[in-house]
Amino acid sequence: GGRRINKNKIGAALSNDPEKQNSTLFAELRGNQPFGIGVSMKYTTHQLNTPVAVDGGYVGSFTDWSVKLSRPCMGIELDLIYSDSSLSGSYCSAYTGQNSQCDALLTLKAERAFY
């Protein structure tokens, strides 16, 4: 669930799937941000039900996070997203988190609705 404060949203979510349990904290800060920039943050802890064997050991849990800056510009929604996880190197073979990349990733996304 989440709590909405004006146009801002802060909350936590728990989920269970056959492979792992996820605990997520998130915040969406919108409204009267400086320069009309919205900020969204997400931090998730993944607890694996069965540790995964990787080169050099086992992974039983990991975390990942993302920060997104959003700004509308001439009818286009611009998003700059930074994401990363606590895993690196050969340990990335155990990654099944919120993004397709285990290592740090910076993404620029431009989206326009045509309807």
Short mmCIF file of N, CA and C in Angstrom, two decimals:
data_model
loop_
_atom_site.label_atom_id
_atom_site.label_comp_id
_atom_site.label_asym_id
_atom_site.label_seq_id
_atom_site.Cartn_x
_atom_site.Cartn_y
_atom_site.Cartn_z
N GLY A 1 0.83 -1.19 0.00
CA GLY A 1 0.00 0.00 0.00
C GLY A 1 0.85 1.23 0.00
N GLY A 2 0.23 2.39 -0.12
CA GLY A 2 0.96 3.65 -0.11
C GLY A 2 0.09 4.74 0.43
N ARG A 3 0.69 5.79 0.90
CA ARG A 3 -0.03 6.92 1.44
C ARG A 3 0.18 8.11 0.52
N ARG A 4 -0.92 8.74 0.10
CA ARG A 4 -0.83 9.86 -0.81
C ARG A 4 -0.91 11.15 -0.01
N ILE A 5 0.09 12.02 -0.17
CA ILE A 5 0.13 13.30 0.50
C ILE A 5 0.12 14.35 -0.60
N ASN A 6 -1.02 15.06 -0.77
CA ASN A 6 -1.20 15.93 -1.93
C ASN A 6 -0.97 15.09 -3.18
N LYS A 7 0.02 15.44 -4.00
CA LYS A 7 0.32 14.64 -5.18
C LYS A 7 1.52 13.74 -4.94
N ASN A 8 2.03 13.71 -3.74
CA ASN A 8 3.17 12.87 -3.41
C ASN A 8 2.68 11.52 -2.89
N LYS A 9 3.48 10.49 -3.07
CA LYS A 9 3.11 9.16 -2.62
C LYS A 9 4.31 8.50 -1.97
N ILE A 10 4.13 8.00 -0.76
CA ILE A 10 5.19 7.31 -0.03
C ILE A 10 4.60 6.01 0.49
N GLY A 11 5.34 4.91 0.34
CA GLY A 11 4.76 3.66 0.81
C GLY A 11 5.71 2.50 0.82
N ALA A 12 5.14 1.34 1.09
CA ALA A 12 5.90 0.09 1.13
C ALA A 12 5.04 -1.00 0.54
N ALA A 13 5.68 -2.00 -0.02
CA ALA A 13 4.96 -3.13 -0.59
C ALA A 13 5.71 -4.42 -0.28
N LEU A 14 4.95 -5.47 -0.04
CA LEU A 14 5.52 -6.80 0.18
C LEU A 14 4.92 -7.74 -0.85
N SER A 15 5.74 -8.62 -1.41
CA SER A 15 5.21 -9.60 -2.35
C SER A 15 5.94 -10.92 -2.18
N ASN A 16 5.21 -11.96 -2.48
CA ASN A 16 5.72 -13.33 -2.39
C ASN A 16 5.58 -13.96 -3.76
N ASP A 17 6.62 -14.55 -4.29
CA ASP A 17 6.48 -15.35 -5.50
C ASP A 17 7.18 -16.69 -5.24
N PRO A 18 7.08 -17.66 -6.15
CA PRO A 18 7.65 -18.98 -5.87
C PRO A 18 9.16 -18.96 -5.59
N GLU A 19 9.87 -17.95 -6.09
CA GLU A 19 11.33 -17.94 -5.95
C GLU A 19 11.84 -17.05 -4.83
N LYS A 20 11.10 -15.95 -4.51
CA LYS A 20 11.64 -15.01 -3.54
C LYS A 20 10.55 -14.15 -2.91
N GLN A 21 10.93 -13.50 -1.81
CA GLN A 21 10.07 -12.52 -1.15
C GLN A 21 10.68 -11.15 -1.39
N ASN A 22 9.84 -10.18 -1.76
CA ASN A 22 10.32 -8.84 -2.06
C ASN A 22 9.72 -7.84 -1.08
N SER A 23 10.55 -6.96 -0.56
CA SER A 23 10.10 -5.87 0.30
C SER A 23 10.55 -4.56 -0.34
N THR A 24 9.59 -3.69 -0.68
CA THR A 24 9.91 -2.48 -1.42
C THR A 24 9.48 -1.23 -0.66
N LEU A 25 10.36 -0.26 -0.61
CA LEU A 25 10.04 1.08 -0.13
C LEU A 25 10.05 1.99 -1.36
N PHE A 26 9.06 2.90 -1.47
CA PHE A 26 9.04 3.77 -2.62
C PHE A 26 8.53 5.15 -2.24
N ALA A 27 8.91 6.12 -3.03
CA ALA A 27 8.45 7.50 -2.85
C ALA A 27 8.32 8.15 -4.21
N GLU A 28 7.21 8.84 -4.43
CA GLU A 28 7.00 9.62 -5.64
C GLU A 28 6.73 11.06 -5.20
N LEU A 29 7.63 11.95 -5.54
CA LEU A 29 7.50 13.35 -5.14
C LEU A 29 7.17 14.17 -6.39
N ARG A 30 5.93 14.64 -6.44
CA ARG A 30 5.47 15.39 -7.60
C ARG A 30 4.97 16.75 -7.16
N GLY A 31 4.18 17.38 -8.00
CA GLY A 31 3.60 18.66 -7.60
C GLY A 31 4.56 19.80 -7.82
N ASN A 32 4.73 20.61 -6.80
CA ASN A 32 5.52 21.83 -6.94
C ASN A 32 7.00 21.59 -6.70
N GLN A 33 7.57 20.73 -7.51
CA GLN A 33 9.01 20.48 -7.40
C GLN A 33 9.76 21.60 -8.11
N PRO A 34 11.00 21.86 -7.72
CA PRO A 34 11.78 22.88 -8.44
C PRO A 34 11.86 22.55 -9.92
N PHE A 35 11.60 23.52 -10.76
CA PHE A 35 11.70 23.39 -12.23
C PHE A 35 10.70 22.37 -12.78
N GLY A 36 9.67 22.02 -12.01
CA GLY A 36 8.67 21.06 -12.48
C GLY A 36 9.19 19.65 -12.60
N ILE A 37 10.24 19.31 -11.87
CA ILE A 37 10.84 17.98 -11.94
C ILE A 37 10.24 17.08 -10.86
N GLY A 38 9.75 15.93 -11.27
CA GLY A 38 9.27 14.93 -10.33
C GLY A 38 10.38 13.95 -10.00
N VAL A 39 10.37 13.43 -8.78
CA VAL A 39 11.39 12.49 -8.34
C VAL A 39 10.70 11.23 -7.83
N SER A 40 11.12 10.07 -8.34
CA SER A 40 10.60 8.78 -7.85
C SER A 40 11.79 7.93 -7.42
N MET A 41 11.65 7.29 -6.25
CA MET A 41 12.70 6.43 -5.73
C MET A 41 12.11 5.09 -5.32
N LYS A 42 12.86 4.02 -5.55
CA LYS A 42 12.42 2.68 -5.18
C LYS A 42 13.62 1.90 -4.66
N TYR A 43 13.43 1.24 -3.51
CA TYR A 43 14.47 0.41 -2.91
C TYR A 43 13.85 -0.93 -2.54
N THR A 44 14.38 -2.03 -3.08
CA THR A 44 13.78 -3.34 -2.87
C THR A 44 14.80 -4.33 -2.32
N THR A 45 14.39 -5.08 -1.31
CA THR A 45 15.17 -6.19 -0.77
C THR A 45 14.54 -7.49 -1.27
N HIS A 46 15.36 -8.35 -1.86
CA HIS A 46 14.90 -9.63 -2.39
C HIS A 46 15.50 -10.75 -1.54
N GLN A 47 14.66 -11.54 -0.91
CA GLN A 47 15.10 -12.69 -0.11
C GLN A 47 14.76 -13.95 -0.88
N LEU A 48 15.79 -14.65 -1.37
CA LEU A 48 15.56 -15.85 -2.19
C LEU A 48 15.14 -17.02 -1.32
N ASN A 49 14.13 -17.75 -1.76
CA ASN A 49 13.67 -18.92 -1.00
C ASN A 49 14.71 -20.03 -1.00
N THR A 50 15.46 -20.16 -2.09
CA THR A 50 16.56 -21.11 -2.19
C THR A 50 17.79 -20.36 -2.68
N PRO A 51 18.89 -20.35 -1.92
CA PRO A 51 20.09 -19.64 -2.38
C PRO A 51 20.53 -20.14 -3.75
N VAL A 52 21.04 -19.20 -4.55
CA VAL A 52 21.47 -19.52 -5.91
C VAL A 52 22.99 -19.67 -5.92
N ALA A 53 23.48 -20.78 -6.51
CA ALA A 53 24.92 -21.00 -6.63
C ALA A 53 25.47 -20.11 -7.74
N VAL A 54 26.53 -19.38 -7.41
CA VAL A 54 27.21 -18.53 -8.40
C VAL A 54 28.70 -18.86 -8.33
N ASP A 55 29.43 -18.38 -9.31
CA ASP A 55 30.88 -18.59 -9.32
C ASP A 55 31.48 -17.89 -8.11
N GLY A 56 31.96 -18.64 -7.14
CA GLY A 56 32.56 -18.04 -5.95
C GLY A 56 31.69 -18.10 -4.72
N GLY A 57 30.52 -18.73 -4.78
CA GLY A 57 29.69 -18.83 -3.58
C GLY A 57 28.22 -18.97 -3.87
N TYR A 58 27.39 -18.44 -2.95
CA TYR A 58 25.95 -18.51 -3.04
C TYR A 58 25.36 -17.13 -2.80
N VAL A 59 24.21 -16.87 -3.39
CA VAL A 59 23.47 -15.63 -3.14
C VAL A 59 22.13 -16.00 -2.53
N GLY A 60 21.87 -15.50 -1.31
CA GLY A 60 20.60 -15.76 -0.64
C GLY A 60 19.70 -14.56 -0.62
N SER A 61 20.28 -13.37 -0.80
CA SER A 61 19.48 -12.15 -0.84
C SER A 61 20.28 -11.06 -1.54
N PHE A 62 19.57 -10.07 -2.03
CA PHE A 62 20.22 -8.90 -2.65
C PHE A 62 19.24 -7.74 -2.63
N THR A 63 19.76 -6.57 -2.90
CA THR A 63 18.92 -5.37 -2.98
C THR A 63 19.12 -4.71 -4.33
N ASP A 64 18.11 -3.96 -4.75
CA ASP A 64 18.29 -3.08 -5.90
C ASP A 64 17.49 -1.81 -5.67
N TRP A 65 17.83 -0.78 -6.42
CA TRP A 65 17.21 0.53 -6.22
C TRP A 65 17.21 1.30 -7.52
N SER A 66 16.34 2.29 -7.57
CA SER A 66 16.30 3.17 -8.74
C SER A 66 15.86 4.56 -8.31
N VAL A 67 16.34 5.55 -9.04
CA VAL A 67 15.94 6.94 -8.87
C VAL A 67 15.56 7.46 -10.24
N LYS A 68 14.36 8.05 -10.34
CA LYS A 68 13.89 8.56 -11.62
C LYS A 68 13.55 10.04 -11.50
N LEU A 69 14.10 10.85 -12.40
CA LEU A 69 13.75 12.27 -12.51
C LEU A 69 12.87 12.42 -13.74
N SER A 70 11.71 13.06 -13.59
CA SER A 70 10.75 13.21 -14.68
C SER A 70 10.41 14.68 -14.89
N ARG A 71 10.26 15.05 -16.17
CA ARG A 71 9.86 16.42 -16.47
C ARG A 71 9.15 16.45 -17.81
N PRO A 72 7.94 17.04 -17.84
CA PRO A 72 7.27 17.21 -19.14
C PRO A 72 7.93 18.35 -19.90
N CYS A 73 8.05 18.18 -21.22
CA CYS A 73 8.68 19.21 -22.05
C CYS A 73 8.01 19.19 -23.42
N MET A 74 7.22 20.20 -23.73
CA MET A 74 6.55 20.34 -25.03
C MET A 74 5.77 19.08 -25.41
N GLY A 75 4.98 18.56 -24.46
CA GLY A 75 4.15 17.40 -24.73
C GLY A 75 4.86 16.07 -24.64
N ILE A 76 6.14 16.09 -24.29
CA ILE A 76 6.92 14.86 -24.17
C ILE A 76 7.31 14.68 -22.70
N GLU A 77 7.13 13.48 -22.19
CA GLU A 77 7.56 13.17 -20.82
C GLU A 77 8.99 12.65 -20.88
N LEU A 78 9.90 13.38 -20.27
CA LEU A 78 11.31 12.98 -20.24
C LEU A 78 11.63 12.35 -18.89
N ASP A 79 12.24 11.17 -18.92
CA ASP A 79 12.63 10.47 -17.70
C ASP A 79 14.12 10.16 -17.75
N LEU A 80 14.82 10.47 -16.68
CA LEU A 80 16.22 10.07 -16.50
C LEU A 80 16.23 9.10 -15.32
N ILE A 81 16.66 7.86 -15.56
CA ILE A 81 16.56 6.80 -14.55
C ILE A 81 17.94 6.21 -14.26
N TYR A 82 18.31 6.18 -12.98
CA TYR A 82 19.54 5.51 -12.55
C TYR A 82 19.14 4.31 -11.71
N SER A 83 19.66 3.14 -12.04
CA SER A 83 19.35 1.94 -11.26
C SER A 83 20.63 1.15 -11.02
N ASP A 84 20.63 0.38 -9.93
CA ASP A 84 21.80 -0.41 -9.57
C ASP A 84 21.34 -1.50 -8.60
N SER A 85 22.24 -2.43 -8.29
CA SER A 85 21.94 -3.48 -7.32
C SER A 85 23.18 -3.75 -6.48
N SER A 86 22.99 -4.55 -5.43
CA SER A 86 24.10 -4.89 -4.55
C SER A 86 24.98 -5.99 -5.14
N LEU A 87 24.56 -6.58 -6.25
CA LEU A 87 25.33 -7.66 -6.88
C LEU A 87 26.25 -7.10 -7.95
N SER A 88 27.34 -7.81 -8.18
CA SER A 88 28.24 -7.42 -9.27
C SER A 88 29.04 -8.65 -9.71
N GLY A 89 29.67 -8.54 -10.86
CA GLY A 89 30.51 -9.62 -11.37
C GLY A 89 29.74 -10.91 -11.57
N SER A 90 30.33 -12.04 -11.19
CA SER A 90 29.70 -13.35 -11.39
C SER A 90 28.43 -13.50 -10.55
N TYR A 91 28.27 -12.69 -9.49
CA TYR A 91 27.09 -12.77 -8.65
C TYR A 91 25.84 -12.28 -9.38
N CYS A 92 26.02 -11.56 -10.48
CA CYS A 92 24.89 -11.07 -11.25
C CYS A 92 24.07 -12.20 -11.87
N SER A 93 24.63 -13.40 -11.96
CA SER A 93 23.85 -14.51 -12.51
C SER A 93 22.66 -14.85 -11.63
N ALA A 94 22.65 -14.39 -10.37
CA ALA A 94 21.52 -14.63 -9.46
C ALA A 94 20.49 -13.51 -9.51
N TYR A 95 20.73 -12.47 -10.31
CA TYR A 95 19.86 -11.29 -10.29
C TYR A 95 18.54 -11.53 -11.01
N THR A 96 17.44 -11.20 -10.33
CA THR A 96 16.10 -11.24 -10.93
C THR A 96 15.31 -10.08 -10.33
N GLY A 97 15.84 -8.88 -10.44
CA GLY A 97 15.23 -7.73 -9.79
C GLY A 97 14.36 -6.89 -10.69
N GLN A 98 14.20 -5.59 -10.30
CA GLN A 98 13.24 -4.72 -10.96
C GLN A 98 13.67 -4.23 -12.33
N ASN A 99 14.95 -4.38 -12.66
CA ASN A 99 15.42 -3.95 -13.97
C ASN A 99 16.13 -5.11 -14.66
N SER A 100 16.31 -5.00 -15.95
CA SER A 100 16.95 -6.09 -16.69
C SER A 100 18.46 -6.11 -16.45
N GLN A 101 19.01 -5.03 -15.90
CA GLN A 101 20.45 -4.94 -15.67
C GLN A 101 20.76 -5.13 -14.19
N CYS A 102 21.81 -5.86 -13.90
CA CYS A 102 22.26 -6.06 -12.52
C CYS A 102 23.17 -4.91 -12.11
N ASP A 103 24.07 -4.51 -13.00
CA ASP A 103 25.02 -3.43 -12.71
C ASP A 103 24.35 -2.07 -12.91
N ALA A 104 25.07 -1.03 -12.55
CA ALA A 104 24.55 0.34 -12.67
C ALA A 104 24.13 0.63 -14.10
N LEU A 105 22.98 1.29 -14.25
CA LEU A 105 22.44 1.59 -15.57
C LEU A 105 21.81 2.97 -15.53
N LEU A 106 22.17 3.81 -16.49
CA LEU A 106 21.58 5.13 -16.63
C LEU A 106 20.77 5.13 -17.92
N THR A 107 19.48 5.47 -17.83
CA THR A 107 18.58 5.40 -18.97
C THR A 107 17.90 6.75 -19.16
N LEU A 108 17.82 7.22 -20.40
CA LEU A 108 17.04 8.40 -20.75
C LEU A 108 15.88 7.93 -21.60
N LYS A 109 14.65 8.27 -21.17
CA LYS A 109 13.46 7.83 -21.87
C LYS A 109 12.62 9.05 -22.24
N ALA A 110 12.15 9.10 -23.48
CA ALA A 110 11.25 10.16 -23.93
C ALA A 110 9.97 9.49 -24.42
N GLU A 111 8.82 9.95 -23.93
CA GLU A 111 7.56 9.31 -24.26
C GLU A 111 6.53 10.38 -24.60
N ARG A 112 5.80 10.15 -25.67
CA ARG A 112 4.76 11.09 -26.08
C ARG A 112 3.48 10.32 -26.38
N ALA A 113 2.36 10.79 -25.85
CA ALA A 113 1.07 10.17 -26.12
C ALA A 113 0.48 10.80 -27.38
N PHE A 114 -0.03 9.96 -28.28
CA PHE A 114 -0.57 10.44 -29.55
C PHE A 114 -2.10 10.37 -29.59
N TYR A 115 -2.73 10.26 -28.44
CA TYR A 115 -4.20 10.20 -28.43
C TYR A 115 -4.75 11.25 -27.51
#
